[in-house]
Short mmCIF file of C-alpha atoms in Angstrom, two decimals:
data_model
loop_
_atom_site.label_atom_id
_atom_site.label_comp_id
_atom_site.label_asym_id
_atom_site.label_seq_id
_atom_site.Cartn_x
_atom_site.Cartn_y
_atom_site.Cartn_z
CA UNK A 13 -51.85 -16.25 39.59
CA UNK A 14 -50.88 -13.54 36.79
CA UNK A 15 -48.07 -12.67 39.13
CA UNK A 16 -46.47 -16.10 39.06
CA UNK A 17 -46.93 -16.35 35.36
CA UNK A 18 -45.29 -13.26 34.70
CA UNK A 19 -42.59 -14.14 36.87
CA UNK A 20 -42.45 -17.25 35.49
CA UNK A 21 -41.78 -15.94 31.86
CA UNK A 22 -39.39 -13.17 33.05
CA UNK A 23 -36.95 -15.25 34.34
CA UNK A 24 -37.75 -17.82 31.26
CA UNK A 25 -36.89 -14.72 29.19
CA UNK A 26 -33.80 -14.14 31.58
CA UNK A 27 -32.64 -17.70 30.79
CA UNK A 28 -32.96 -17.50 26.86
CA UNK A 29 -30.30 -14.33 26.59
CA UNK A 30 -26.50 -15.44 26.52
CA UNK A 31 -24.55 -13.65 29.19
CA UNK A 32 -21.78 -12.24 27.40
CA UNK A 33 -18.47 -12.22 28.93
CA UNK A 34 -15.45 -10.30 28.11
CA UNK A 35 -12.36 -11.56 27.09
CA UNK A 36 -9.32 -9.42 27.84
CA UNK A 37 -6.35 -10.70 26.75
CA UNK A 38 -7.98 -10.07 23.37
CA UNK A 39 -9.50 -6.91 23.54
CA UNK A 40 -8.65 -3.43 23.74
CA UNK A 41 -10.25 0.23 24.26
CA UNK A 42 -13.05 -1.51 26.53
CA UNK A 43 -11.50 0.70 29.23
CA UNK A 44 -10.64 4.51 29.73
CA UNK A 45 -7.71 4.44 27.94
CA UNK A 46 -6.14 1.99 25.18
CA UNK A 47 -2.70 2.75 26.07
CA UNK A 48 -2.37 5.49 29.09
CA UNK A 49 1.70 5.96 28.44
CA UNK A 50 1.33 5.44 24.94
CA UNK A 51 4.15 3.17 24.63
CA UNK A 52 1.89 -0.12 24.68
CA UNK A 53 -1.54 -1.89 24.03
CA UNK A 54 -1.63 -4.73 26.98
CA UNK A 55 -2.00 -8.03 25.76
CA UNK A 56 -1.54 -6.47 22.27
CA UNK A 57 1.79 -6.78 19.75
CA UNK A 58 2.45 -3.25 17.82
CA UNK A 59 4.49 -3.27 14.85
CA UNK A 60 5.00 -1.52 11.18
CA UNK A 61 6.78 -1.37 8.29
CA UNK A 62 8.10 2.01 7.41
CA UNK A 63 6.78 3.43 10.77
CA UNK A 64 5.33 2.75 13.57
CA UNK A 65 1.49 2.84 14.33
CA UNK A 66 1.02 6.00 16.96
CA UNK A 67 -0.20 4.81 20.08
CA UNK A 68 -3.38 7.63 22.24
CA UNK A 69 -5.39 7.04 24.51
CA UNK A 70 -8.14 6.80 22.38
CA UNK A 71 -6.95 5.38 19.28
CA UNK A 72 -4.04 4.26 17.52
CA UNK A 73 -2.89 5.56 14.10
CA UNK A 74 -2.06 2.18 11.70
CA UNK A 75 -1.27 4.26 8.99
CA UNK A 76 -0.51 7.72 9.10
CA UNK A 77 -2.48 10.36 6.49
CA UNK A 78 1.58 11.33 5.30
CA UNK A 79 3.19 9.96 3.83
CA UNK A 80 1.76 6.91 1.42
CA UNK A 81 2.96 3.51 1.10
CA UNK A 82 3.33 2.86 5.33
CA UNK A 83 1.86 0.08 6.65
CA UNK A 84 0.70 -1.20 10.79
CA UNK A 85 -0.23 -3.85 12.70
CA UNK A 86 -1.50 -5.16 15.81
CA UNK A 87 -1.78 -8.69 17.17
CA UNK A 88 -3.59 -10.39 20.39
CA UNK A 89 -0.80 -12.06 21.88
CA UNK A 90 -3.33 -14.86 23.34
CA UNK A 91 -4.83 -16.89 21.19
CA UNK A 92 -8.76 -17.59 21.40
CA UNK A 93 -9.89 -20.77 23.56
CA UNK A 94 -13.44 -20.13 23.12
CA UNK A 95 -15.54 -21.73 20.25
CA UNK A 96 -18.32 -19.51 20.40
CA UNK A 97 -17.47 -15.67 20.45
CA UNK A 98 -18.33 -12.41 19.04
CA UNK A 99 -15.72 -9.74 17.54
CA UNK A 100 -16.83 -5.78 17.91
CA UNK A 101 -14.08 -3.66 15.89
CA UNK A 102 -14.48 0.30 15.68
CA UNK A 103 -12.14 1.79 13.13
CA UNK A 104 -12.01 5.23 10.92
CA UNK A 105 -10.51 5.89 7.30
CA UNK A 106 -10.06 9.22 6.33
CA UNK A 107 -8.12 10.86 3.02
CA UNK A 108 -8.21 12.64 0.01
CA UNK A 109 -10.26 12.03 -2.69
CA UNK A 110 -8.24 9.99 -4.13
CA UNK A 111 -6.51 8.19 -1.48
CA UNK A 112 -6.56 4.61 -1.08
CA UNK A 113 -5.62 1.89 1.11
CA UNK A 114 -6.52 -1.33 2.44
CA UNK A 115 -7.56 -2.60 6.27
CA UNK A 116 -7.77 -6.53 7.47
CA UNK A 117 -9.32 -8.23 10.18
CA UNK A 118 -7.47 -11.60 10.43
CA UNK A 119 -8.48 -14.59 12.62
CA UNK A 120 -5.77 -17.63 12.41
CA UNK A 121 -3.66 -20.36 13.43
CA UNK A 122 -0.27 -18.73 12.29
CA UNK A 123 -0.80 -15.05 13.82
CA UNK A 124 1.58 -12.23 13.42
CA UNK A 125 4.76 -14.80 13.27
CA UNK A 126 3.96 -15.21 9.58
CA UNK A 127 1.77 -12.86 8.60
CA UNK A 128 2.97 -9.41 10.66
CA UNK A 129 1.80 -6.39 8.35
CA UNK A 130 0.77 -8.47 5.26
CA UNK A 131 -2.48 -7.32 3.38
CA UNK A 132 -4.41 -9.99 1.68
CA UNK A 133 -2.38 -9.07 -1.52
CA UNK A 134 0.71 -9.63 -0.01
CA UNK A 135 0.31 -12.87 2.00
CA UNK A 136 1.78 -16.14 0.77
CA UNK A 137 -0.47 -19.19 2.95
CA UNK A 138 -2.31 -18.79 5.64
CA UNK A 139 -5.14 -20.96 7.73
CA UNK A 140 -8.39 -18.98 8.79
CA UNK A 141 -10.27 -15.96 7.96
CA UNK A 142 -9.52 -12.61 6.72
CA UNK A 143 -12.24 -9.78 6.14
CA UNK A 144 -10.75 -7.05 3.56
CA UNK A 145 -12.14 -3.49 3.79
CA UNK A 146 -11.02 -1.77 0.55
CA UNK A 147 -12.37 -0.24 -2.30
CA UNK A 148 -12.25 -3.26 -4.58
CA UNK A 149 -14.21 -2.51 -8.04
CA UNK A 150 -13.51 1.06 -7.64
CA UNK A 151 -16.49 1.10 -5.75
CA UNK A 152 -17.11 3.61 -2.93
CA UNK A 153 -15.71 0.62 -0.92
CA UNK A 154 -16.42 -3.19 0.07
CA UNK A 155 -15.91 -5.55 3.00
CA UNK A 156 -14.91 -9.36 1.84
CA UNK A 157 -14.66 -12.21 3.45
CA UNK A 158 -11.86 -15.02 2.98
CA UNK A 159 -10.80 -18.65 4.11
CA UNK A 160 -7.64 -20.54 3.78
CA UNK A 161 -7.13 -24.05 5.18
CA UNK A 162 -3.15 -23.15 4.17
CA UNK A 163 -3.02 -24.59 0.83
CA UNK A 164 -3.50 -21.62 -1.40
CA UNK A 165 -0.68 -19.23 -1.87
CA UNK A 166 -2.83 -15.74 -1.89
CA UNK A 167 0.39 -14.02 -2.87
CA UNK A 168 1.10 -15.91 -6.00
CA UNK A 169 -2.82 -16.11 -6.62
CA UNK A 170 -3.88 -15.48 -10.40
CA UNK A 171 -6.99 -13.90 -8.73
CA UNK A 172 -7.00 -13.41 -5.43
CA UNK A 173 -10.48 -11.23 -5.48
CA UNK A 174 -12.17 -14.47 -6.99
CA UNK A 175 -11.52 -16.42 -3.80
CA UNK A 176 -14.11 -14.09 -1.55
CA UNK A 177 -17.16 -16.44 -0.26
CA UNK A 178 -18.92 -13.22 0.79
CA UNK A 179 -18.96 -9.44 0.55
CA UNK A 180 -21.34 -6.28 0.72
CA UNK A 181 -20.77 -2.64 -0.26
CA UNK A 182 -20.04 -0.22 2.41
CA UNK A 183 -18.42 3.06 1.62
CA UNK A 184 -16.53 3.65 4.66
CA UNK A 185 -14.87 6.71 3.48
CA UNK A 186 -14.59 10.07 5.30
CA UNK A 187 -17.04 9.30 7.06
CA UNK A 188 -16.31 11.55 10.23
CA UNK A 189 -17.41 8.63 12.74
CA UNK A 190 -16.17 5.15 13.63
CA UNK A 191 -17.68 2.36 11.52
CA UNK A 192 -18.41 -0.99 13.30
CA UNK A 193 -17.68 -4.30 11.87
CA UNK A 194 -18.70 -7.27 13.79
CA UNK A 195 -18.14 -10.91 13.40
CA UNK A 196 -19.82 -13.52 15.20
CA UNK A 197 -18.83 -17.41 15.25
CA UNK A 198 -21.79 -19.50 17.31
CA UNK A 199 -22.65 -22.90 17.07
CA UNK A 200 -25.66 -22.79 14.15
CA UNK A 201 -23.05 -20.13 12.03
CA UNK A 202 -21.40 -17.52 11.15
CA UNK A 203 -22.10 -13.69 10.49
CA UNK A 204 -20.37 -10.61 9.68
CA UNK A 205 -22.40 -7.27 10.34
CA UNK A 206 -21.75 -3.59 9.26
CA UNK A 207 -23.17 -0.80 11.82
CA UNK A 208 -25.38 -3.39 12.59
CA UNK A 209 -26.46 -4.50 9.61
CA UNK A 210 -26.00 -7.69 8.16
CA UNK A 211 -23.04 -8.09 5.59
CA UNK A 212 -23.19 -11.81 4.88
CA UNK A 213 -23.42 -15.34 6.81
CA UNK A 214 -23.13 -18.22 6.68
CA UNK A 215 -24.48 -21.66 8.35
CA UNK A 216 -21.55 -24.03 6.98
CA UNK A 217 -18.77 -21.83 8.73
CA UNK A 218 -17.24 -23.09 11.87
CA UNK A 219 -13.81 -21.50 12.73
CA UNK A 220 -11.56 -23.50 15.14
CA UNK A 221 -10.09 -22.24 18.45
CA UNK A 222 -6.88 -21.37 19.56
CA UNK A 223 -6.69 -18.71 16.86
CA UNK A 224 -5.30 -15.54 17.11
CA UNK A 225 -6.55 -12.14 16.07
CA UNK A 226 -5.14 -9.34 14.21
CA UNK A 227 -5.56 -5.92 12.22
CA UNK A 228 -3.44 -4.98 9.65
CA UNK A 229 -3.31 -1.82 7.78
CA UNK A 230 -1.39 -0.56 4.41
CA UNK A 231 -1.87 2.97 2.64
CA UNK A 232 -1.02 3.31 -0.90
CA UNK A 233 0.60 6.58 -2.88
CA UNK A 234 -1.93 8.85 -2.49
CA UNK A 235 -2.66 7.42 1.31
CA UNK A 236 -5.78 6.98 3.39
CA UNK A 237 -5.33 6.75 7.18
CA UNK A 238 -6.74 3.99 9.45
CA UNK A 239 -7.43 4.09 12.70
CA UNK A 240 -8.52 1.57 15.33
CA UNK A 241 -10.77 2.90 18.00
CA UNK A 242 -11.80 -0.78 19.56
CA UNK A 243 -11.66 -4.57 20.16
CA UNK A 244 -13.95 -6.42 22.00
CA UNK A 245 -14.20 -9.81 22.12
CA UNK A 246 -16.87 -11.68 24.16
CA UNK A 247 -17.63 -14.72 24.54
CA UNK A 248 -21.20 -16.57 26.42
CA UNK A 249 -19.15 -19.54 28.25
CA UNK A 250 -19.38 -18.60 31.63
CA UNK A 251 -16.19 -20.68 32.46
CA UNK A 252 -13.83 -18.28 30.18
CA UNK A 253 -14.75 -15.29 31.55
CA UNK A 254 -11.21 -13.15 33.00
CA UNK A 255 -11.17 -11.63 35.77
CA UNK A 256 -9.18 -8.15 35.65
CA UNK A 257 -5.27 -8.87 36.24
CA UNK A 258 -4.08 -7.24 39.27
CA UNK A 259 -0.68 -5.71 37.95
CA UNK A 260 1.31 -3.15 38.85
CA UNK A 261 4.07 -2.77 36.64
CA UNK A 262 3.16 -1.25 33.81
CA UNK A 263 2.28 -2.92 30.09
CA UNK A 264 5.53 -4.03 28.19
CA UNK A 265 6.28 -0.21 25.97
CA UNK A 266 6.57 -0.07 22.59
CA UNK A 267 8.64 2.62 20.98
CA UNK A 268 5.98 4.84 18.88
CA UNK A 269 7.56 7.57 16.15
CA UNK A 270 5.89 10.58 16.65
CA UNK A 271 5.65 13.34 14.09
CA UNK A 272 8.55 14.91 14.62
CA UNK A 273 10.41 11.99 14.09
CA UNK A 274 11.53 11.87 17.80
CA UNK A 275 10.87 9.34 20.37
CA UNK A 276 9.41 9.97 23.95
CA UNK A 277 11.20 8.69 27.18
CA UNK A 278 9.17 7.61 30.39
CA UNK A 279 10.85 8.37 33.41
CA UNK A 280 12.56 6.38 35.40
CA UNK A 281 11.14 6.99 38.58
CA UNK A 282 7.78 5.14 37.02
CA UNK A 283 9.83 2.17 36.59
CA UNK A 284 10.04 0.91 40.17
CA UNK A 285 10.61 -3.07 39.89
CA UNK A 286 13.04 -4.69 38.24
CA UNK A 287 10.28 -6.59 35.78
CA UNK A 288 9.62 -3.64 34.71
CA UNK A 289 13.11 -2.14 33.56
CA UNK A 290 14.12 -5.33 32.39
CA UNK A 291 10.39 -4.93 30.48
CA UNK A 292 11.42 -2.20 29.31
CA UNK A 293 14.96 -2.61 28.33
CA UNK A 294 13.90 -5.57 26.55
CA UNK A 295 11.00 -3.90 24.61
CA UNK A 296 13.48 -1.13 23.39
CA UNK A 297 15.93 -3.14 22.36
CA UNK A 298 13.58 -4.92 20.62
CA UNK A 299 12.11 -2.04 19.06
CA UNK A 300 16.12 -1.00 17.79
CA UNK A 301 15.90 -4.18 16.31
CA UNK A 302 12.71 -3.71 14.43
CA UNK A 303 13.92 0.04 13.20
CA UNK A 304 17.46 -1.82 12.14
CA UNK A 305 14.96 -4.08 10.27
CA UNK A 306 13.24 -1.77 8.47
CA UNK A 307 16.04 0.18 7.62
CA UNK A 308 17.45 -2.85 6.08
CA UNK A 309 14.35 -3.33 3.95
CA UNK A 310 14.18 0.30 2.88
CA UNK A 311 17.87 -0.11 1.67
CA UNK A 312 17.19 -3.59 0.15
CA UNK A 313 14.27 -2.11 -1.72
CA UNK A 314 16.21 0.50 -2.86
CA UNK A 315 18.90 -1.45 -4.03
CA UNK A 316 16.81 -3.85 -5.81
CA UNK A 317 15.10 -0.52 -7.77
CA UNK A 318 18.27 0.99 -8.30
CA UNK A 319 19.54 -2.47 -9.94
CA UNK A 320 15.89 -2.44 -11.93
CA UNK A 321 17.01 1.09 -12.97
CA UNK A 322 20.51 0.23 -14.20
CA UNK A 323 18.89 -2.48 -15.99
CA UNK A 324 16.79 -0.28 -17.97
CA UNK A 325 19.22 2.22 -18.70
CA UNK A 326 21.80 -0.57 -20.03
CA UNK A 327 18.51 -1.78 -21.99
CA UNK A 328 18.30 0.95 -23.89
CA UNK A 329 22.24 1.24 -24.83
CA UNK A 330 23.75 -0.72 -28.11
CA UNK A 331 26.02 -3.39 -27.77
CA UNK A 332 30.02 -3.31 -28.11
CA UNK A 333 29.34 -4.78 -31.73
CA UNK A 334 26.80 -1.80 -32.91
CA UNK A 335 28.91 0.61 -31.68
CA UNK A 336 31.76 -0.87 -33.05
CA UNK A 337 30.52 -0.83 -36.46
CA UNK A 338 28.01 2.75 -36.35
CA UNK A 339 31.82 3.99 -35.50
CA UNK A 340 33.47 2.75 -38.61
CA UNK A 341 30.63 3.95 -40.66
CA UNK A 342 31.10 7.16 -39.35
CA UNK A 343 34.77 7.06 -39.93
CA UNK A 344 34.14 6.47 -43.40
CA UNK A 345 31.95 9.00 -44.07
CA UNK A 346 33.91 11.40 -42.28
CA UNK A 347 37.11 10.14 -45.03
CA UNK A 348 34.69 11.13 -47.83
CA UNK A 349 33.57 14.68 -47.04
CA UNK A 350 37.11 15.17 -46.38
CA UNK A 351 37.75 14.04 -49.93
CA UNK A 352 35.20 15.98 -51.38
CA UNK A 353 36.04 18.87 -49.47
CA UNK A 354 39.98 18.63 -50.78
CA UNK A 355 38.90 18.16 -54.04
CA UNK A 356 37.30 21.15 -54.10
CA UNK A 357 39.86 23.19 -52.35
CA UNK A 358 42.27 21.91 -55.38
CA UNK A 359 40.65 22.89 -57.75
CA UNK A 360 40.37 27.36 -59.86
CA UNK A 361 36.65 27.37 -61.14
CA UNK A 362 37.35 31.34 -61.58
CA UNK A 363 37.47 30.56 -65.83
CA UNK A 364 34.10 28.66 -65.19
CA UNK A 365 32.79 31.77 -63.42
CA UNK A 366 34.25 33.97 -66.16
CA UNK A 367 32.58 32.18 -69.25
CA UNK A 368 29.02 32.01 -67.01
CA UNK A 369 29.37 35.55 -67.11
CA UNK A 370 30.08 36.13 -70.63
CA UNK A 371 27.35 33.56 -71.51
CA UNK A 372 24.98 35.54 -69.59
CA UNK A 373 26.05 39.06 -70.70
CA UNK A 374 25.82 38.02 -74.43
CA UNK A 375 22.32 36.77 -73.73
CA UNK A 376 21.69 39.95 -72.50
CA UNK A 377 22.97 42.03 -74.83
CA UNK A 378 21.05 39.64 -77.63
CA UNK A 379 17.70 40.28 -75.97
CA UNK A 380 17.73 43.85 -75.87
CA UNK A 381 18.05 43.81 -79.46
CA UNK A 382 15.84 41.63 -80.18
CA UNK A 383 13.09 42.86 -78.20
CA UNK A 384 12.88 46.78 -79.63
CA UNK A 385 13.00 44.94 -82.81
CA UNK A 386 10.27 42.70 -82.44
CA UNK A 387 8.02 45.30 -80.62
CA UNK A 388 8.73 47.20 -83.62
CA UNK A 389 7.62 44.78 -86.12
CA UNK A 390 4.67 43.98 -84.81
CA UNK A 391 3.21 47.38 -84.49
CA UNK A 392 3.59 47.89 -88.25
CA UNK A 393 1.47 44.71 -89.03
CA UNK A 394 -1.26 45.90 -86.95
CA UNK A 395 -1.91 49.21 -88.56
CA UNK A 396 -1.45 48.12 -92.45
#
């Protein structure tokens, strides 16, 4: 009789827990490698601005530690059917002291079309979530949480920071491990958690479907470099779980920049179908475009500082009419000293000198007399 009981609550106990299934087309580093060629994430969109995130096996580089100002992306090229789901992300940020930078989860409807490597600063409208990892407050660091239904123009915002619905400290810093961030959407709410702990929830939340996720990283001056580890996204409905592709061609390359500023080539002989050159051909081509792009933006940016620059310069000049008239004061001046000067050029003071000097040699002839005389004088009062 104990027997059946037990039984009985075991496979009660069974029936409570979820299953959790994977879903792949949005997730990566659930297997050995997240990109074994290092050309490509599958199912994933690489991109950056100023670079491009460096792809390993076991991590990719969103921003490098040098230089500053870079910024990287990545993208889910699916968007999310399920309702219910649950987000892991494993990421590291490591710089100097001072170093700064900003990472962003996003979840939404637009995806990396309109957002690509935007940071919550830089984004104009949107509709979903973002969670912000930064060191807002000059604190040791934060994670936020934000919502847009596509109305409010972040960009533009007055105060962005003061749109947040939820936050918690978490100095993720140097901290010589992965940190874990995961965000759960289920039927009675919503939860963000931090290593495991709790950062805030919610039971009024209820994100849509058909959403797609993304990561976006940016690195200021003085630069801190993030790196994403993992993605996992699971889900409990037993009807969306994927079953692993069977493919043989490999995952659609993306051109990485390595240090040396070089780029590497795959062979040809591990291109064997013709999906898979015209993959690749296509990707490359694509990835000339993105590099013409950027160097486009570079040189707008630098044309639109070098403008800023003239302006200040040109600022700090005096008009045609002050110049005009600081010259004919100048002019003037310069007439009078020339005046003065020929004037006095015109002109013998030699007899002037001559009478000083007999005016002074008089004087000097009239005190020596008058001195012994004096001296003399005096002395006799005294010793009457």
């Amino acid at each position: 009789m104990k027997m059946k009981i037990s039984l009985g609550l075991a496979i009660a106990a069974a029936c409570a827990v979820k299953a959790q299934y994977l879903v792949e087309s949005s997730s990566f580093g659930h297997g050995d490698s997240i990109s074994p060629n290092k050309y490509a994430v599958k199912g994933w969109h690489v991109s950056g601005e100023g670079h491009v995130p460096q792809l390993m096996t076991d991590k990719i580089i969103l921003t490098p530690p040098y230089p500053g100002n870079k910024r990287g992306a990545l993208w889910a090229e699916s968007r999310v059917s399920q309702s219910e789901w649950t987000a892991d992300f494993e990421f590291r940020a490591s710089g100097p002291e001072r170093g700064g930078g900003n990472l962003q989860i996003w979840y939404t409807k637009e995806g990396r079309d309109q957002i690509s490597t935007s940071s919550i600063y830089t984004i104009g409208k949107f509709d979903g979530l973002v969670l912000v990892v930064d060191t807002y407050g000059g604190k040791g660091g934060t994670v936020r949480g934000f919502l847009n239904d596509g109305s409010a123009d972040y960009k533009n915002h007055h105060a962005v920071d003061s749109l947040a619905f939820g936050h918690c400290d978490y100095a993720y810093r140097n901290l010589g491990r992965p940190s874990q961030i995961q965000i759960k959407q289920e039927a009675n709410g919503f939860e963000v958690k931090v290593d495991q702990r709790s950062c805030f929830s919610s039971d009024k939340i209820k994100l849509p479907s058909e959403n797609h996720f993304g990561i976006t990283a940016a690195s200021a001056d003085i630069p801190d470099s993030f790196e994403a580890y993992k993605f996992i996204l699971t889900t409990s409905s037993s009807f969306a779980r994927e079953e692993p592709r069977r493919d043989d061609s490999p995952p659609q390359p993306i051109i990485q920049q390595p240090s040396g500023g070089t780029v590497d080539d795959v062979s040809a002989l591990s291109i064997t179908s013709q999906d898979a050159q015209f993959a690749d051909l296509h990707n490359r081509i694509q990835m000339m475009g993105h590099s013409v792009d950027n160097l486009f933006r570079e040189l707008a940016n630098f044309a639109g500082k070098s403008e800023e620059r003239h302006r200040e310069i040109t600022q700090g000049y005096m008009s045609g009419d002050k110049l005009n008239a600081l010259d004919q004061r100048l002019q003037a001046m310069e007439r009078s000293i020339n005046t003065i000067q020929q004037k006095v050029d015109s002109r013998d003071y030699q007899q002037h000198f001559n009478k000083l000097h007999d005016t002074l040699r008089d004087s000097h002839s009239t005190l020596l007399e008058r001195v012994p005389r004096s001296v003399n004088d005096g002395t006799s009062i005294g010793f009457k």
